[in-house]
Amino acid sequence: MRTSDQAGAAERTAAAPAEPRSTSATAAARQADEFSARRRGAVRRYLYDHPRVMDALVVLAYLLAGSGTFLNGRVTNLPAHLVLLAATSTVLMFRRDRPLAVLVILSVFEIININVVPSSNNIGASLWFALYAVAVAYRGIFSFAIAAAASVPLVVYTLFFYQFPVEFLRPDGPTALESNVITVIVMLLANVIATGIGASVRRGREHEAELRQWAVRNAQLASVAERNRIAREMHDVVAHSLTVMVALSDGAAVVVKRDPEQAGEVLGQLSQTGRTALADMRRVLGVLREDAGGGQRTPQPDHADLGALLEGFRQAGLPLAVTQSGPLLPGDPALQLTVYRIVQESLTNVLRYGTAVSRVRVLIENQPDGGVLRVVVSDDGHGSLDASMGTGQGIVGMRERAGIFSGTVDAGPSPQGGWTVTATLRPNQNRN
């Protein structure tokens, strides 16, 4: 039964297992990673691939920031300062793995540092790297809240307990309180900037991850669409060719004793149909080969092959009456293939399922303005009521092909008997 095509397709869709990640999706993910790597440049790419080298550079930058304390010649508690530098550098090596814990420890170290070495010129520097790591690891709102919380102890101590070194004050300069306020403002701005840079890096990495996922999803969709296209092509080739070959074989068996010469012609047509089917199958299956891109492809059938298709059905026993009205079909190969496949599938169904067929009419009507193209295939026979004979690909495949041209396909029994397939295509509209 022809309507079983729709039911069969629905059953297969519902029963289809989850699609595993395809080779094309893996290749798309690899290409996305390579694109991101090229955008980083050679230096950033090296540091991205060697995070511990980057951690060592961070420690080196912190040590350089603290080296100014030795240059001013007024450092006090030098052993304590060296111990704090070494301890802070060690903790910074773990900022990537435990950013929050590192931030808490460094907040305590900064209080100790400003208390033990008041003349230190790297107050709050270690917090910059820790806040950056927190912002990279956590979302923006949380990161800025943590930055504010981490700044509070050092700000409170600087404003209310820190004694600005007198040797750094000038008679015409700001007072000790004003210097403390300026120090606090600079520390807060530095913490905000460090957190902002980390948040920006996090957004960039999230964007790269989204691009990667988008590439993988697109590759998976393209793979599914290609498999569906191959399934449609295989259905059209196999169903049509085998149906015609069975009809020709039956015809040859009937006339072999009565007219051997005619039987020989039928068998020749049978052989030719088989060869054509094999060639079509090789062409369709060629896209599954990884090296198919470099091979010679057999072209898809076009409108010029429609006459040969109709003649083949006539030789298989269908009483065809073909009518074409309006201008010739446009030169679009996809449109020509769509018309070819719709006619092929419709006539194959008549040959497979129709009984007592005395007339089959094929109408191809192209409006003069090229706005609408109608393909009608009708017969006056009686269709089979065996639903198990449907494969679920025929009508669904025709509708998918018509949908490319914003078209529709209606298939069902005619009021006068028989079966009618009506395809309406709109070539001038944008394709879906």
Tab-separated table of C-alpha atoms in Angstrom:
chain	number	residue	atom	x	y	z
A	1	MET	CA	0.000	0.000	0.000
A	2	ARG	CA	1.474	3.320	-1.014
A	3	THR	CA	0.440	5.207	2.093
A	4	SER	CA	2.572	2.803	4.128
A	5	ASP	CA	5.603	4.883	3.048
A	6	GLN	CA	4.613	7.584	5.532
A	7	ALA	CA	3.916	5.178	8.388
A	8	GLY	CA	7.169	3.318	7.783
A	9	ALA	CA	9.169	6.542	7.845
A	10	ALA	CA	7.571	7.608	11.142
A	11	GLU	CA	8.337	4.224	12.715
A	12	ARG	CA	11.976	4.360	11.651
A	13	THR	CA	12.350	7.904	12.974
A	14	ALA	CA	10.935	6.927	16.367
A	15	ALA	CA	13.083	3.797	16.589
A	16	ALA	CA	16.312	5.391	15.393
A	17	PRO	CA	19.107	5.116	17.994
A	18	ALA	CA	21.138	8.043	19.202
A	19	GLU	CA	23.618	9.118	16.572
A	20	PRO	CA	27.261	8.586	17.607
A	21	ARG	CA	29.809	11.267	17.010
A	22	SER	CA	30.826	10.960	13.378
A	23	THR	CA	34.231	11.285	11.767
A	24	SER	CA	33.145	14.558	10.165
A	25	ALA	CA	32.220	15.961	13.592
A	26	THR	CA	35.633	14.986	14.947
A	27	ALA	CA	37.302	16.634	11.953
A	28	ALA	CA	35.219	19.787	12.488
A	29	ALA	CA	36.269	19.935	16.151
A	30	ARG	CA	39.902	19.532	15.134
A	31	GLN	CA	39.593	22.306	12.552
A	32	ALA	CA	37.987	24.603	15.142
A	33	ASP	CA	40.871	23.913	17.533
A	34	GLU	CA	43.398	24.637	14.796
A	35	PHE	CA	41.629	27.904	13.966
A	36	SER	CA	41.711	28.981	17.623
A	37	ALA	CA	45.394	28.069	17.817
A	38	ARG	CA	46.203	30.193	14.749
A	39	ARG	CA	44.357	33.162	16.256
A	40	ARG	CA	46.518	33.024	19.386
A	41	GLY	CA	49.779	33.417	17.528
A	42	ALA	CA	53.034	31.562	18.113
A	43	VAL	CA	53.860	32.922	21.602
A	44	ARG	CA	50.370	32.658	23.064
A	45	ARG	CA	49.932	29.230	21.517
A	46	TYR	CA	53.142	28.022	23.163
A	47	LEU	CA	52.125	29.385	26.551
A	48	TYR	CA	48.610	27.934	26.147
A	49	ASP	CA	50.090	24.503	25.446
A	50	HIS	CA	52.629	24.812	28.298
A	51	PRO	CA	50.713	26.279	31.269
A	52	ARG	CA	53.512	25.656	33.773
A	53	VAL	CA	55.830	27.831	31.722
A	54	MET	CA	53.222	30.574	31.994
A	55	ASP	CA	53.061	30.043	35.765
A	56	ALA	CA	56.826	30.447	35.980
A	57	LEU	CA	56.600	33.714	34.010
A	58	VAL	CA	53.935	34.966	36.432
A	59	VAL	CA	56.235	34.245	39.363
A	60	LEU	CA	59.069	36.010	37.571
A	61	ALA	CA	56.865	39.055	36.997
A	62	TYR	CA	55.961	39.135	40.677
A	63	LEU	CA	59.616	38.919	41.707
A	64	LEU	CA	60.462	41.777	39.355
A	65	ALA	CA	57.667	43.835	40.947
A	66	GLY	CA	59.177	43.187	44.375
A	67	SER	CA	62.730	43.917	43.322
A	68	GLY	CA	62.126	47.665	43.629
A	69	THR	CA	62.176	47.296	47.378
A	70	PHE	CA	65.880	46.403	47.235
A	71	LEU	CA	66.696	49.260	44.876
A	72	ASN	CA	65.430	52.039	47.145
A	73	GLY	CA	68.118	51.185	49.730
A	74	ARG	CA	65.700	51.646	52.646
A	75	VAL	CA	64.386	48.117	53.038
A	76	THR	CA	63.839	46.889	56.582
A	77	ASN	CA	63.512	43.308	57.811
A	78	LEU	CA	65.262	41.968	54.735
A	79	PRO	CA	65.133	38.287	55.826
A	80	ALA	CA	61.382	38.511	56.425
A	81	HIS	CA	60.911	40.175	53.069
A	82	LEU	CA	62.848	37.422	51.291
A	83	VAL	CA	60.854	34.736	53.067
A	84	LEU	CA	57.585	36.385	52.058
A	85	LEU	CA	58.745	36.691	48.442
A	86	ALA	CA	59.660	33.010	48.353
A	87	ALA	CA	56.410	31.920	50.035
A	88	THR	CA	54.279	34.086	47.758
A	89	SER	CA	56.086	32.802	44.656
A	90	THR	CA	55.506	29.210	45.725
A	91	VAL	CA	51.803	29.795	46.338
A	92	LEU	CA	51.407	31.537	42.973
A	93	MET	CA	52.495	28.352	41.203
A	94	PHE	CA	49.184	26.793	42.321
A	95	ARG	CA	46.885	29.661	41.276
A	96	ARG	CA	45.667	27.700	38.225
A	97	ASP	CA	44.672	24.646	40.287
A	98	ARG	CA	43.275	26.280	43.438
A	99	PRO	CA	42.506	29.922	42.614
A	100	LEU	CA	40.269	30.663	45.605
A	101	ALA	CA	42.585	29.026	48.143
A	102	VAL	CA	45.565	30.854	46.641
A	103	LEU	CA	43.673	34.157	46.846
A	104	VAL	CA	42.897	33.661	50.536
A	105	ILE	CA	46.509	32.765	51.376
A	106	LEU	CA	47.910	35.688	49.408
A	107	SER	CA	45.497	38.101	51.111
A	108	VAL	CA	47.003	37.061	54.439
A	109	PHE	CA	50.542	37.319	53.062
A	110	GLU	CA	49.860	40.874	51.842
A	111	ILE	CA	48.762	41.972	55.307
A	112	ILE	CA	51.911	40.422	56.785
A	113	ASN	CA	54.046	41.998	54.072
A	114	ILE	CA	52.765	45.544	54.609
A	115	ASN	CA	53.116	45.148	58.371
A	116	VAL	CA	56.624	43.653	58.394
A	117	VAL	CA	58.067	45.608	55.440
A	118	PRO	CA	56.266	49.014	55.353
A	119	SER	CA	58.640	50.276	52.660
A	120	SER	CA	57.730	47.441	50.266
A	121	ASN	CA	56.725	48.725	46.848
A	122	ASN	CA	54.888	45.570	45.716
A	123	ILE	CA	51.949	45.804	48.110
A	124	GLY	CA	48.965	43.991	46.596
A	125	ALA	CA	50.868	42.804	43.513
A	126	SER	CA	50.335	39.113	44.237
A	127	LEU	CA	46.571	39.692	44.432
A	128	TRP	CA	46.516	40.790	40.805
A	129	PHE	CA	47.595	37.381	39.552
A	130	ALA	CA	45.317	35.557	41.979
A	131	LEU	CA	42.281	37.659	41.023
A	132	TYR	CA	43.022	37.061	37.348
A	133	ALA	CA	43.041	33.298	37.955
A	134	VAL	CA	39.741	33.506	39.873
A	135	ALA	CA	38.102	35.501	37.063
A	136	VAL	CA	39.264	32.951	34.475
A	137	ALA	CA	37.870	30.076	36.524
A	138	TYR	CA	34.547	31.595	37.668
A	139	ARG	CA	31.782	33.757	36.233
A	140	GLY	CA	31.993	37.535	36.175
A	141	ILE	CA	29.616	38.496	39.012
A	142	PHE	CA	31.182	35.995	41.388
A	143	SER	CA	34.702	37.032	40.388
A	144	PHE	CA	34.102	40.748	40.998
A	145	ALA	CA	32.412	39.981	44.317
A	146	ILE	CA	35.435	37.929	45.365
A	147	ALA	CA	37.714	40.743	44.221
A	148	ALA	CA	35.821	43.210	46.424
A	149	ALA	CA	35.954	40.832	49.398
A	150	ALA	CA	39.691	40.180	48.908
A	151	SER	CA	40.408	43.917	48.769
A	152	VAL	CA	38.666	44.750	52.041
A	153	PRO	CA	41.350	43.509	54.509
A	154	LEU	CA	44.188	45.333	52.743
A	155	VAL	CA	42.119	48.494	52.299
A	156	VAL	CA	41.067	48.583	55.969
A	157	TYR	CA	44.602	47.959	57.181
A	158	THR	CA	46.066	50.607	54.868
A	159	LEU	CA	43.524	53.272	55.847
A	160	PHE	CA	43.458	52.719	59.600
A	161	PHE	CA	46.626	50.895	60.678
A	162	TYR	CA	49.337	51.460	58.105
A	163	GLN	CA	51.944	54.056	58.905
A	164	PHE	CA	53.238	55.505	55.659
A	165	PRO	CA	57.082	55.673	55.841
A	166	VAL	CA	58.160	59.204	56.730
A	167	GLU	CA	61.209	58.980	54.481
A	168	PHE	CA	58.912	58.761	51.466
A	169	LEU	CA	57.051	61.970	52.346
A	170	ARG	CA	58.022	65.353	50.963
A	171	PRO	CA	57.218	68.727	52.506
A	172	ASP	CA	55.435	69.887	49.383
A	173	GLY	CA	53.773	66.542	48.734
A	174	PRO	CA	50.684	64.767	50.063
A	175	THR	CA	50.369	63.959	53.724
A	176	ALA	CA	50.603	60.434	55.134
A	177	LEU	CA	46.789	60.091	55.161
A	178	GLU	CA	46.524	61.357	51.615
A	179	SER	CA	49.247	58.937	50.554
A	180	ASN	CA	47.339	56.087	52.175
A	181	VAL	CA	44.181	57.061	50.321
A	182	ILE	CA	46.053	57.234	47.020
A	183	THR	CA	47.581	53.814	47.719
A	184	VAL	CA	44.133	52.360	48.395
A	185	ILE	CA	42.711	53.843	45.191
A	186	VAL	CA	45.582	52.453	43.139
A	187	MET	CA	45.184	49.008	44.735
A	188	LEU	CA	41.446	48.936	44.060
A	189	LEU	CA	41.875	50.016	40.435
A	190	ALA	CA	44.596	47.401	39.932
A	191	ASN	CA	42.366	44.676	41.414
A	192	VAL	CA	39.453	45.685	39.193
A	193	ILE	CA	41.678	45.716	36.110
A	194	ALA	CA	43.156	42.291	36.918
A	195	THR	CA	39.677	40.838	37.445
A	196	GLY	CA	38.411	42.438	34.247
A	197	ILE	CA	41.268	40.991	32.213
A	198	GLY	CA	40.560	37.547	33.627
A	199	ALA	CA	36.849	37.881	32.864
A	200	SER	CA	37.673	38.929	29.290
A	201	VAL	CA	39.932	35.899	28.830
A	202	ARG	CA	37.185	33.651	30.186
A	203	ARG	CA	34.649	35.092	27.730
A	204	GLY	CA	37.106	34.552	24.886
A	205	ARG	CA	37.595	30.918	25.841
A	206	GLU	CA	33.861	30.380	26.199
A	207	HIS	CA	33.384	31.893	22.759
A	208	GLU	CA	35.964	29.528	21.316
A	209	ALA	CA	34.189	26.594	22.991
A	210	GLU	CA	30.858	27.735	21.530
A	211	LEU	CA	32.412	27.999	18.064
A	212	ARG	CA	33.810	24.504	18.480
A	213	GLN	CA	30.414	23.114	19.512
A	214	TRP	CA	28.758	24.989	16.648
A	215	ALA	CA	31.217	23.456	14.175
A	216	VAL	CA	30.619	19.970	15.586
A	217	ARG	CA	26.817	20.372	15.462
A	218	ASN	CA	26.957	21.678	11.896
A	219	ALA	CA	29.151	18.769	10.857
A	220	GLN	CA	26.772	16.302	12.500
A	221	LEU	CA	23.758	17.881	10.790
A	222	ALA	CA	25.577	17.856	7.465
A	223	SER	CA	26.459	14.194	7.986
A	224	VAL	CA	22.848	13.298	8.755
A	225	ALA	CA	21.626	15.260	5.740
A	226	GLU	CA	24.151	13.509	3.504
A	227	ARG	CA	23.103	10.080	4.788
A	228	ASN	CA	19.470	10.958	4.171
A	229	ARG	CA	20.329	12.082	0.654
A	230	ILE	CA	22.204	8.852	0.000
A	231	ALA	CA	19.262	6.854	1.378
A	232	ARG	CA	16.889	8.656	-0.990
A	233	GLU	CA	19.166	8.073	-3.955
A	234	MET	CA	19.645	4.401	-3.095
A	235	HIS	CA	15.906	3.937	-2.713
A	236	ASP	CA	15.242	5.564	-6.066
A	237	VAL	CA	17.916	3.534	-7.837
A	238	VAL	CA	17.192	0.149	-6.272
A	239	ALA	CA	13.394	0.351	-6.184
A	240	HIS	CA	13.121	1.576	-9.761
A	241	SER	CA	15.715	-0.739	-11.283
A	242	LEU	CA	14.579	-3.912	-9.557
A	243	THR	CA	10.927	-3.205	-10.300
A	244	VAL	CA	11.651	-2.669	-13.986
A	245	MET	CA	13.895	-5.744	-14.092
A	246	VAL	CA	11.191	-7.930	-12.525
A	247	ALA	CA	8.624	-6.618	-15.001
A	248	LEU	CA	10.958	-7.226	-17.941
A	249	SER	CA	11.754	-10.732	-16.696
A	250	ASP	CA	8.069	-11.565	-16.426
A	251	GLY	CA	7.482	-10.176	-19.898
A	252	ALA	CA	10.370	-12.155	-21.368
A	253	ALA	CA	9.052	-15.356	-19.776
A	254	VAL	CA	5.668	-14.795	-21.419
A	255	VAL	CA	6.871	-14.079	-24.958
A	256	VAL	CA	9.982	-16.298	-25.123
A	257	LYS	CA	8.136	-19.197	-26.780
A	258	ARG	CA	5.818	-17.090	-28.891
A	259	ASP	CA	8.315	-14.517	-30.154
A	260	PRO	CA	11.962	-15.336	-29.327
A	261	GLU	CA	13.242	-12.250	-31.119
A	262	GLN	CA	11.098	-9.924	-29.012
A	263	ALA	CA	12.091	-11.854	-25.910
A	264	GLY	CA	15.731	-11.238	-26.808
A	265	GLU	CA	15.077	-7.510	-27.014
A	266	VAL	CA	13.385	-7.579	-23.620
A	267	LEU	CA	16.313	-9.480	-22.120
A	268	GLY	CA	18.689	-6.935	-23.630
A	269	GLN	CA	16.729	-4.160	-22.001
A	270	LEU	CA	16.831	-6.150	-18.751
A	271	SER	CA	20.612	-6.381	-18.971
A	272	GLN	CA	20.935	-2.674	-19.746
A	273	THR	CA	18.724	-1.778	-16.785
A	274	GLY	CA	20.924	-3.850	-14.493
A	275	ARG	CA	24.103	-2.173	-15.742
A	276	THR	CA	22.555	1.258	-15.304
A	277	ALA	CA	21.516	0.375	-11.766
A	278	LEU	CA	25.044	-0.780	-10.916
A	279	ALA	CA	26.517	2.447	-12.324
A	280	ASP	CA	24.064	4.547	-10.312
A	281	MET	CA	24.835	2.607	-7.134
A	282	ARG	CA	28.581	3.109	-7.630
A	283	ARG	CA	28.000	6.830	-8.106
A	284	VAL	CA	25.846	7.157	-4.993
A	285	LEU	CA	28.071	5.025	-2.793
A	286	GLY	CA	31.136	6.891	-4.047
A	287	VAL	CA	30.410	9.752	-1.637
A	288	LEU	CA	30.977	7.346	1.258
A	289	ARG	CA	34.599	6.837	0.253
A	290	GLU	CA	37.092	9.129	1.924
A	291	ASP	CA	39.029	9.461	-1.328
A	292	ALA	CA	35.947	9.995	-3.486
A	293	GLY	CA	36.724	13.679	-3.911
A	294	GLY	CA	39.607	12.957	-6.201
A	295	GLY	CA	37.850	10.366	-8.355
A	296	GLN	CA	35.785	10.680	-11.496
A	297	ARG	CA	32.097	11.140	-10.716
A	298	THR	CA	29.274	9.979	-12.956
A	299	PRO	CA	26.818	12.874	-13.414
A	300	GLN	CA	23.331	12.747	-11.936
A	301	PRO	CA	20.457	12.068	-14.348
A	302	ASP	CA	18.907	15.227	-15.773
A	303	HIS	CA	15.922	16.247	-17.858
A	304	ALA	CA	17.587	14.865	-20.999
A	305	ASP	CA	17.362	11.368	-19.493
A	306	LEU	CA	13.627	11.657	-18.822
A	307	GLY	CA	12.755	10.325	-22.264
A	308	ALA	CA	14.912	7.247	-21.736
A	309	LEU	CA	13.301	6.741	-18.335
A	310	LEU	CA	9.794	6.861	-19.822
A	311	GLU	CA	10.782	4.530	-22.655
A	312	GLY	CA	12.121	2.058	-20.124
A	313	PHE	CA	8.788	1.996	-18.326
A	314	ARG	CA	6.985	1.507	-21.623
A	315	GLN	CA	9.160	-1.500	-22.358
A	316	ALA	CA	8.386	-2.790	-18.888
A	317	GLY	CA	4.689	-2.773	-19.818
A	318	LEU	CA	3.276	0.528	-18.612
A	319	PRO	CA	0.817	2.184	-21.055
A	320	LEU	CA	2.222	5.687	-20.748
A	321	ALA	CA	0.722	8.886	-22.100
A	322	VAL	CA	3.066	11.839	-21.586
A	323	THR	CA	1.989	15.473	-21.837
A	324	GLN	CA	4.300	18.464	-21.478
A	325	SER	CA	2.995	22.022	-21.522
A	326	GLY	CA	4.653	25.380	-21.182
A	327	PRO	CA	8.310	26.227	-21.768
A	328	LEU	CA	11.172	23.804	-21.317
A	329	LEU	CA	12.407	23.138	-17.814
A	330	PRO	CA	15.048	25.558	-16.495
A	331	GLY	CA	18.652	24.499	-16.753
A	332	ASP	CA	19.002	24.047	-12.988
A	333	PRO	CA	20.417	20.492	-12.549
A	334	ALA	CA	18.865	20.171	-9.076
A	335	LEU	CA	15.409	21.009	-10.422
A	336	GLN	CA	15.819	18.594	-13.322
A	337	LEU	CA	16.920	15.843	-10.960
A	338	THR	CA	13.922	16.523	-8.704
A	339	VAL	CA	11.486	16.170	-11.627
A	340	TYR	CA	13.304	13.037	-12.808
A	341	ARG	CA	13.162	11.372	-9.387
A	342	ILE	CA	9.503	12.262	-8.766
A	343	VAL	CA	8.459	10.800	-12.116
A	344	GLN	CA	10.684	7.775	-11.550
A	345	GLU	CA	9.317	7.058	-8.070
A	346	SER	CA	5.693	7.573	-9.102
A	347	LEU	CA	5.936	5.251	-12.107
A	348	THR	CA	7.854	2.682	-10.065
A	349	ASN	CA	4.987	2.615	-7.568
A	350	VAL	CA	2.493	2.086	-10.412
A	351	LEU	CA	4.579	-0.793	-11.732
A	352	ARG	CA	4.996	-2.357	-8.292
A	353	TYR	CA	1.585	-1.885	-6.728
A	354	GLY	CA	-0.880	-1.164	-9.532
A	355	THR	CA	-3.100	-3.920	-10.899
A	356	ALA	CA	-5.330	-3.870	-13.959
A	357	VAL	CA	-3.679	-0.667	-15.168
A	358	SER	CA	-4.825	0.332	-18.665
A	359	ARG	CA	-3.635	3.931	-18.723
A	360	VAL	CA	-0.895	5.909	-16.988
A	361	ARG	CA	-0.759	9.642	-17.541
A	362	VAL	CA	2.312	11.799	-16.945
A	363	LEU	CA	1.778	15.571	-17.022
A	364	ILE	CA	4.640	18.075	-16.724
A	365	GLU	CA	3.226	21.590	-16.675
A	366	ASN	CA	5.569	24.558	-16.523
A	367	GLN	CA	3.934	27.971	-16.261
A	368	PRO	CA	5.188	30.558	-18.764
A	369	ASP	CA	6.486	32.860	-16.030
A	370	GLY	CA	8.377	29.982	-14.430
A	371	GLY	CA	6.667	30.525	-11.108
A	372	VAL	CA	5.087	27.085	-10.629
A	373	LEU	CA	6.017	23.692	-12.044
A	374	ARG	CA	3.507	20.856	-11.687
A	375	VAL	CA	4.231	17.161	-12.149
A	376	VAL	CA	1.205	14.840	-12.133
A	377	VAL	CA	1.384	11.057	-12.460
A	378	SER	CA	-1.931	9.200	-12.369
A	379	ASP	CA	-3.194	5.737	-13.268
A	380	ASP	CA	-6.559	3.980	-13.468
A	381	GLY	CA	-5.547	0.735	-11.803
A	382	HIS	CA	-6.079	-0.679	-8.340
A	383	GLY	CA	-3.423	-0.379	-5.675
A	384	SER	CA	-2.307	-3.143	-3.368
A	385	LEU	CA	-3.681	-3.108	0.177
A	386	ASP	CA	-0.607	-4.851	1.627
A	387	ALA	CA	0.936	-2.224	3.919
A	388	SER	CA	4.073	-4.282	4.422
A	389	MET	CA	5.103	-3.652	0.814
A	390	GLY	CA	5.894	0.006	1.477
A	391	THR	CA	9.486	0.898	2.344
A	392	GLY	CA	8.789	4.273	3.936
A	393	GLN	CA	11.170	6.090	1.585
A	394	GLY	CA	9.158	6.845	-1.545
A	395	ILE	CA	6.623	9.533	-0.701
A	396	VAL	CA	8.813	10.957	2.059
A	397	GLY	CA	11.720	11.231	-0.375
A	398	MET	CA	9.583	12.990	-2.978
A	399	ARG	CA	8.349	15.487	-0.389
A	400	GLU	CA	11.887	16.192	0.775
A	401	ARG	CA	12.998	16.827	-2.797
A	402	ALA	CA	10.018	19.089	-3.481
A	403	GLY	CA	10.674	20.965	-0.238
A	404	ILE	CA	14.003	22.156	-1.641
A	405	PHE	CA	11.970	24.227	-4.115
A	406	SER	CA	9.293	25.344	-1.615
A	407	GLY	CA	7.025	22.703	-3.094
A	408	THR	CA	4.563	20.068	-1.956
A	409	VAL	CA	3.687	16.512	-2.929
A	410	ASP	CA	0.176	15.076	-2.591
A	411	ALA	CA	-0.337	11.361	-3.137
A	412	GLY	CA	-3.508	9.338	-2.756
A	413	PRO	CA	-6.319	7.454	-4.472
A	414	SER	CA	-8.240	9.204	-7.245
A	415	PRO	CA	-12.032	9.562	-7.080
A	416	GLN	CA	-12.306	7.759	-10.424
A	417	GLY	CA	-10.036	4.951	-9.236
A	418	GLY	CA	-6.314	4.465	-9.410
A	419	TRP	CA	-3.637	6.579	-7.792
A	420	THR	CA	-2.466	10.136	-8.347
A	421	VAL	CA	0.749	11.881	-7.361
A	422	THR	CA	0.788	15.669	-7.716
A	423	ALA	CA	4.022	17.579	-7.120
A	424	THR	CA	4.005	21.379	-7.112
A	425	LEU	CA	7.397	23.076	-7.285
A	426	ARG	CA	8.226	26.785	-7.065
A	427	PRO	CA	11.723	27.158	-8.566
A	428	ASN	CA	11.838	30.959	-8.305
A	429	GLN	CA	11.354	31.034	-4.540
A	430	ASN	CA	14.220	30.768	-2.061
A	431	ARG	CA	15.146	27.197	-1.258
A	432	ASN	CA	14.621	25.923	2.257
